[in-house]
Amino acid sequence: MEVDCWPEHEVVAGVFGRMGTQWNTSFSGATGLNYCALPVVLRLAGVPRADWPRLFEDIRTMERAALDFMRAK
């Protein structure tokens, strides 16, 4: 799915999209992302290592919003 995104959010949105198959689940649904996959995704996306801490916090923000959305359904 393609969405419009502000230029300053393109990298984190791309990384979050690539993490789409990395959700941990339980009987009640998604519980959060598998962070073990994140360094691999960041490397493959060509994200400079210096940017990883900031992107991690941004990913966590998106993860919380996604979990809230999924739980509301």
XYZ file of C-alpha atoms in Angstrom:
73
model
C 0.000 0.000 0.000
C 1.299 3.427 -0.886
C 0.698 6.418 1.380
C 1.654 10.071 1.273
C 4.395 10.967 3.729
C 6.248 14.114 4.682
C 9.867 13.934 3.458
C 11.289 14.031 6.994
C 9.311 10.875 7.857
C 10.065 8.820 4.726
C 12.930 6.826 6.261
C 11.080 5.797 9.420
C 7.897 5.046 7.469
C 9.894 2.852 5.089
C 11.593 0.991 7.933
C 8.276 0.521 9.749
C 6.749 -0.850 6.547
C 9.641 -3.275 6.122
C 9.062 -4.465 9.702
C 5.482 -5.390 8.758
C 6.182 -9.131 8.905
C 7.927 -8.896 12.275
C 4.993 -8.613 14.666
C 5.049 -10.797 17.755
C 1.605 -12.240 18.411
C -0.299 -14.079 21.093
C -3.806 -15.504 21.262
C -5.070 -11.966 21.817
C -3.336 -10.561 18.728
C -0.233 -8.469 18.090
C 1.888 -7.678 21.147
C 4.707 -5.653 19.580
C 7.476 -5.769 17.024
C 10.319 -8.269 17.060
C 13.170 -5.841 17.713
C 15.764 -8.524 16.878
C 14.948 -7.953 13.205
C 15.301 -4.175 13.374
C 19.115 -3.950 12.957
C 18.914 -6.157 9.879
C 16.162 -4.011 8.381
C 18.051 -0.804 9.182
C 21.228 -2.129 7.550
C 19.396 -3.364 4.450
C 17.618 -0.003 4.169
C 21.012 1.745 4.237
C 20.247 3.771 7.353
C 23.437 5.247 8.866
C 24.175 3.742 12.279
C 24.273 7.199 13.853
C 20.553 7.547 13.040
C 19.502 4.246 14.646
C 18.739 5.560 18.177
C 16.410 8.278 16.885
C 14.726 5.913 14.448
C 14.255 3.330 17.198
C 12.270 5.845 19.233
C 10.242 6.797 16.144
C 9.546 3.114 15.399
C 8.368 2.619 18.988
C 5.986 5.573 18.604
C 4.555 4.079 15.418
C 4.357 0.649 17.049
C 2.313 2.002 19.980
C -0.060 3.785 17.586
C -0.439 0.638 15.464
C -1.130 -1.497 18.552
C -3.768 0.986 19.752
C -5.387 0.907 16.311
C -5.356 -2.898 16.117
C -6.806 -3.257 19.602
C -9.594 -0.798 18.835
C -10.822 -2.909 15.907
